[in-house]
Every structure is written in structure tokens, then in C-alpha cells.
Amino acid sequence: MHPVVKLVTQRLALGLLLMLAVSALIFFGVEALPGDTAQAMLGQSATPEALANLREKMGLNEPVIWRYGHWLYGFMTGDMGVALTNGEDIATSIGSRLGNTLFLAFWAALISVPLAILLGLLAARYNGRWPDRLISGVTLATISLPEFVAGYLVLYFLAVKLQWFPAMSMVFPGMGVFERLQAVILPVIVLVMVVLAHMMRMTRAAILNVMQSAYIETAELKGLSPLTVIWRHAFPNAIAPVVNVVMLNLAYLVVGVVVVEVVFVYPGMGQYLVDHVTKRDLPVVQACGMIFAAVYIGLNILADVVSILANPRLRHPK
Amino acid sequence: MLDLVKTNLLEIKNLRIEATSYPPGEAPRKVVLVDDVSVAVQQGRVLGLIGESGAGKSTIGLSAMAFARGGARLAGGQIMLNGRDIREAGAGDLRSLRGREVTYVAQSAAAAFNPAKRLMEQVIETSLHHKLMTRAEAEARAVDLFRKLGLPNPETFGTRYPHQVSGGQLQRAMTAMALCPKPDLVVFDEPTTALDVTTQIDVLVAIKAAIRDTGVAALYITHDLAVVAQVADDILVLRGGKKVEYGTTDQIINAPQQAYTQALVSVRSIDHAEKDDSAPVLSVANVTARYKGTNFDVLKNVTVDLSAGQTLAVVGESGSGKSTLARVITGLLPAAQGRITFAGRTLSADLASRTKDDLRELQMIYQMADTAMNPRQTVGTIIGRPLEFYFGLKGDAKRKRIQELLEEIEMGAGFIDRYPAELSGGQKQRVCIARALAAKPKLIICDEVTSALDPLVADGILKLLLALQQREGVAYLFITHDLATVKAIADKIAVMYRGQVVRYGSKTDVLTPPYDDYTDLLLSSVPEMKLGWLESVLAARKMESGGN
């Protein structure tokens, strides 16, 4: 078997295994909390008879392993159960919420990843000189700013003072793409500010590391310009570490946007999760946890696979 | 005079190159790397630059492209290339001359090729970048050069990645890369130093033919006078950044004027009387070994004996299994089959179950003295460790013994509180020898201990090893790929090829014809310090193959 196929298969298998472990952690973690779903639904004043009836009806008296299997099977077939608070089907509610979050993450990624890499290349090109210091300084400043502060600053200047963009990122079904874009521009700006520095600095560090290699001198002695040397000879060898950081940040764009969504009242996964955590709606919390875990694991496996594919020794064995 | 300037493709006048060093805890210091060096290269001629490491030969070579490594500066003098002083040229002019007028062949092609790109892409990059040819023309020229340089499957060779071809092939590909844009001058920076002798001779022949066929001028940088004698028309001998001697190859090799040049020419003149066999201190019997997870024997049925106080040289090219033999004897790689007897005891195959005496009496010295010492320990601590560990010496007794050992390696007690970074390459290797001696071993395994050293320094180490052997009666298992070293130090020789001992016996027997094919190839590939050696070897080989 081609070594790449073998390595990629191994990574995928590992990812599935990890997913299984995480699902167990989420399910039994929630299970270990005091009280159960029936208790949560009926509240403090429930009579023992009513509780017993409901438990019987919901299958809560079955062995825990059986319920875990049932829950996991349901999850895999798209049945995530119903929310306790409003009785809505979780899969349906999450569907539109996840779509909103991914929409936001997509645009933030589309701007931040190329921008971070470009800035990283420039910083490496002018290593130690003023462009490098300016780029490092500005990106460090934006990452040091807590997201809610950045959010409110952006709101204050761009929405309140200049009134260029709406302060609330309200989106609803049936909205046009252009209107949607206009609505999410402020949260996208804040997210870009948050993830830019990390990716930029990793790109810079990885390229500077490669710049010590003998083949960089070869390229310089061919008469190539510094940026050509960096782009054509250094960057292809710096992909693996950069991809890993990029994927971590992409995962953060999906999983870590809670604060930004709350600031901009954006109806995404983060808002949804926060709402239901405060109401102790455990099935929803479990479902959100599973989805976040899947995004994290999936993107990290993707990073591994890209790193494997970027290595010519693995791609083209002897 | 005007006429002369015109015919010189490259003329370096009074070149001075400086760098700034930043010693820890001290004020920055100016260091002169090259001082007042003048040379000239005419169209189609080859100038050899020769000297030990630190002589400034690479620095001068790169100055022909107005390139200075690290923090070095081209501080003074003129570098006239094609009639203009390139020391004065701006960044844009420099980029246009690099790769177009002058190209560079690096010492380690394995490191100088970008691992992420196919060879063809890299070989034709310069020609495309300077818009010298179309892609089709450049590829056709590259294939033509691959063929001229004797690379296998020249049509498809360029589609491979650097890791998919051998070291010798990469070095030839690097030469093709340098010749592809049809430069006026090529700087060869130790192009064969990292190669095995049998590979070196092929690459040397290929480079020489390519220089002749393309009419390109060249700077050929090496520390090996015998190699440069084969390709250069003129030779500049350098030492410490200064000119020692500059003349035609014939004059430098056959009538050197300066004492330093004479020493370089006569290096490798060490000899010693072959010692007689006595009771063996080490017997390796039918040893076979393989690395974990492989299905291939790196050692096949190896049998050698080593008498007390003798030297057994194990010689072969890289991959022949000679270092693996050392690993098996030391127990780092347990043998799959066979028996190793040492000082009358059978050694257990793996390291963990050997006795303290087994460990003490069998010491090792490595090629890279740098990495074999803890940079944060003083010389005294490094040598003192085995004294403490094996003999329990402490305090004054330990210090006294360390001083004795330092005297033995001809360094003096003053070095006891120095750190490895404060020592030269030769001194580091001497400290490693003292550390091995501290254990009072019966056998020292020397793994390419002189390979990383300059010839004169290496000579000093070999003389020291011989003197120590005389005094202490210690036996050496001397692993090397350098046949001159073998001739200098060995009593017995084992020639290894692909994991097997193909020839074994006393030095005189092994080095006396008739040879087996491999030993013949190996011996005839060692460059000799005389003009026309390369041609005579080729002629002899052609005759042999013609006769068959």
C-alpha cells in the first residue's frame, strides 16, 4: 500500500476512535451530574409518582450503557432528541444555527488565513526591520484585546459613530447573501483580529526556520529576489507547521465564537449553547458538545492529512 | 596591461573580507576572514582554492558572486567580473549577475536542493528566471547535461525529487544546475568532499568533462590537494585568510616553495612497522545483524580478529556496514547470530546485560567530537566522569589523574577548566581520546575519528593514537572510509562491502595485488597527488573493460 494511503487511513481511524471517546466523556459527564432529565423537566415540586412515570416513559430506567448506545445511534442517524425547554427537535434547531456559525466562520477564515500568511511572509522578508515590527506589534495588540472589548470598540466606532454597519447582526431565513454579509461584517472583523496574530506569527517563525537551510542560499545565488525565494523555496517547506496552527484557529472560529455571538446578538451555535446551558437543557448541551468536538477533531485530522500530503518524502517514496 | 585586464574573466585584487564576532560577555570584535588576496581567472581556465577549514576559501569563492555569508562584509579591494567591479554593484545588479554570469555548486547537494521541488524545476529555474531560454529549451539543455554528466535515465531524471536519488547523482545534478544557464564562471565549493571515493572519482570525471565541453571557467574549492591537482590549471594555497602560495598546478604539486605547501603535499607520510599477531583481544565470529523492522541483513556473516595492542582498520564506503559492526560490538545493536569474544569472555549481545568491566574495557571515540561532549561541562568534568564511575576517584586524586591524561594527549593541564566551545576541532578530538583512555580500556573503537578534521590536524591525531598504542598497549578498531588513514595506522585491514567482509588480512597482504574487484576499485579510486592521475586511472579501467 502507498505509505500516504496508510498514514491517512491511520489518522482517520484515530479520529473516529477519538470521537467515540469524546462521546462517552460527554454522555457520562452529563450523566454524572446530580438529578436527571425527568427531574429537570418536572422541576423541584414534582411528585415521586410523576417522576417515576416520566422515567418509565423516557426509558431512563434502562441500564446506562444501553441508553448511551441508543443516544449514540440516534446521533449518528441524525436524531438528536428533543429540547427539554421547548420540545423542539434539536437537529432542526441546530441545523440553522450551525449554518449561521459556519457562514460567519467561513468569511472570517477567508479573510484571515490569506492575510495572516501574507503578513507572515512579509514579516519574514523584513525580519527585524520596521515592517516586521509593525506587523508583529499590531497583530499582538489585536490578540491581546479581549474579544468583548474588541467587539464593543468595533461597535462603538463603526456602528454607532460612523453608522456604516448595523450594530446587531440579525439574520433570518430567506435573507439574501449580500444582506447577510452586511450583517456579519462587524463580527467577522472582530474574529479576524482575534485569530490573525497566531497564524501570522507561526508563518513567520516557520519561514525563518527554513531560511537557515542551505537550499535557501542556493536560491539566493540563483539571483532570485527575496520574496521569490521566500514564496517559492521557503514556504513550501514551512506548510506543515503553518497548517496545524491554521486548523486550530479555524476550529476556534467555529467553537470559540460564543462571546462574539453574544456581543453582536448573532443567532449561531454559541448563543444557542449559552441559552440552553443556563436552562439546564442537557440533551442540547450534549448535542452541541458533540458537534464542537467533531469540528475540532475533524479539522485537526485535516491538518495532519495536509501535512502528510505536503511532505514529498511521503508523497513520492523512493 | 589593458590587454591583460580584458582577458581576465575574474580578477580579484587585494580582497579583504571582515566579519564581526560577538563573544559572550565581551565587546563585539572585528574579525578579518580574508586579507589582501589577489587572483585572476581567464576564460575557460580552472583555479583551485585550497586550504584547511577557516582558510577563507569558500568566502573567496562566494565573493566572486559578491555574496557574503552570515554577517561577513566585502570590506576592501576589487572584484572585477567581466570588466566591472561587482563589489560596488547594487542589489538589482547582483541579482542579475548571480545565476547568469556566475553559478555555484555547493558542498552538500543533499542540503542544497529544495526537498519540496522536483529536480528539473530547480535545474532550469535560473535559466527561466533570467529569461535566458524558454522552458522547452531549458529542459532540453538540462536533459542534455544530465546525459553528459552520466546520470541514469536522463529523460526522466528531472521528474524525481532530491530524496529519490543518491548523493553522487545529486552532486552531478547540482553541476547540471550550475551549467544550465550557460554561465561564464562556476564556483565549485568542495563538490566531492561528502562523497565516497568510488563515487568521487565518477563525479570528478563528470565535472572535468563538463568544464572542458562547455568552456566555462571555474573556481574549484577543496581541502584535498590530490583532488584539485586533477582539475585545476592554477592553484592558490590559503591559510588563515591569507595567500600562502599561488602558481600553476604543476609548480604547486611538484615544486612547492612555501613550507606550508610542502607540508600539505607531503601529508599522509605517516608509517609504522606492522605489529605481529598475538592473543586476540577481540574475536567477531560469523556475526549477522539487522535493524528492527527491516528484512535485510546489514551485516552478513562477519568474522574478524584483533590482537592485543594492534590496529584493525575496517574500511568501506557509506552503507557498507562498518559503523553497524561497531554498534554490534558495543552492544548498541544486538547481533542476530554469531559470537563476540572480548578479552577471553563471551560478550552478551545486548548492552544491558554486560558487566561493568566489559563496558570499561571497550571504549569508543566518535567522528563528531563536538556532539560527543556535553557543551556545558568543562574538560575536567568530561574526562573525570569515567574516572569517578569506573575507579571511584575523587577530589585531588581525580584532578591529578585528569592532568596526567591531558599531558598524555599533549594538551597540558591548563585545559582542565576550559569548555568544549573554547577548543579547536583537533583539541576536542584529543579530549575525547583522553576520556576513552581514562577508563584504561583494552580496545578503543574509533569511528571515523579523523574524517571531520583538516589533513594536518588529522595527522596529529593519528600520530597521537599510534604513540598511545605503543605506551598503553591498547588495541584499536579503526573505522574509516579513507584509505590513506588506513595505510598510516593499520596492522590488519578488513574491507567491507554491502555488509560483508570481502577482503581481510594483514596490511601488507590486503594492499598487495592481486586484488578482488571491489578492493581494486576502492584502491584505484583514491586520488593521488600527481598530475594526470585521473586520466591514467580512466585509461586503465577502460582497457580492463575493453579486454573483457
mmCIF file of C-alpha atoms in Angstrom, chain B residues 298-300 302 304 313-317 319-326 479 493-503 518-519 522:
data_model
loop_
_atom_site.group_PDB
_atom_site.id
_atom_site.type_symbol
_atom_site.label_atom_id
_atom_site.label_comp_id
_atom_site.label_asym_id
_atom_site.label_seq_id
_atom_site.Cartn_x
_atom_site.Cartn_y
_atom_site.Cartn_z
ATOM 1 C CA VAL B 298 23.195 -5.071 7.358
ATOM 2 C CA LEU B 299 25.927 -7.440 8.447
ATOM 3 C CA LYS B 300 26.306 -10.859 6.881
ATOM 4 C CA VAL B 302 31.251 -11.136 9.566
ATOM 5 C CA VAL B 304 37.393 -10.713 12.153
ATOM 6 C CA ALA B 313 41.139 -0.947 10.118
ATOM 7 C CA VAL B 314 37.609 -1.538 8.849
ATOM 8 C CA VAL B 315 37.259 0.202 5.530
ATOM 9 C CA GLY B 316 34.382 0.627 3.094
ATOM 10 C CA GLU B 317 32.035 3.205 1.641
ATOM 11 C CA GLY B 319 26.335 1.897 3.752
ATOM 12 C CA SER B 320 28.886 -0.909 3.790
ATOM 13 C CA GLY B 321 28.043 -1.774 7.397
ATOM 14 C CA LYS B 322 31.278 -0.680 9.066
ATOM 15 C CA SER B 323 29.602 1.549 11.652
ATOM 16 C CA THR B 324 26.982 -1.128 12.233
ATOM 17 C CA LEU B 325 29.799 -3.515 13.108
ATOM 18 C CA ALA B 326 30.872 -1.043 15.807
ATOM 19 C CA ILE B 479 36.574 2.522 11.130
ATOM 20 C CA ILE B 493 42.607 -4.486 7.320
ATOM 21 C CA ALA B 494 39.056 -5.678 6.706
ATOM 22 C CA VAL B 495 37.451 -4.338 3.524
ATOM 23 C CA MET B 496 33.659 -4.269 3.811
ATOM 24 C CA TYR B 497 31.128 -4.081 1.017
ATOM 25 C CA ARG B 498 27.367 -4.382 1.432
ATOM 26 C CA GLY B 499 27.591 -5.878 4.898
ATOM 27 C CA GLN B 500 30.231 -8.451 4.099
ATOM 28 C CA VAL B 501 33.969 -8.614 4.638
ATOM 29 C CA VAL B 502 35.290 -9.012 1.104
ATOM 30 C CA ARG B 503 38.983 -8.923 1.960
ATOM 31 C CA TYR B 518 35.911 -4.294 -5.177
ATOM 32 C CA THR B 519 39.223 -3.681 -3.404
ATOM 33 C CA LEU B 522 38.369 1.166 -3.966
#
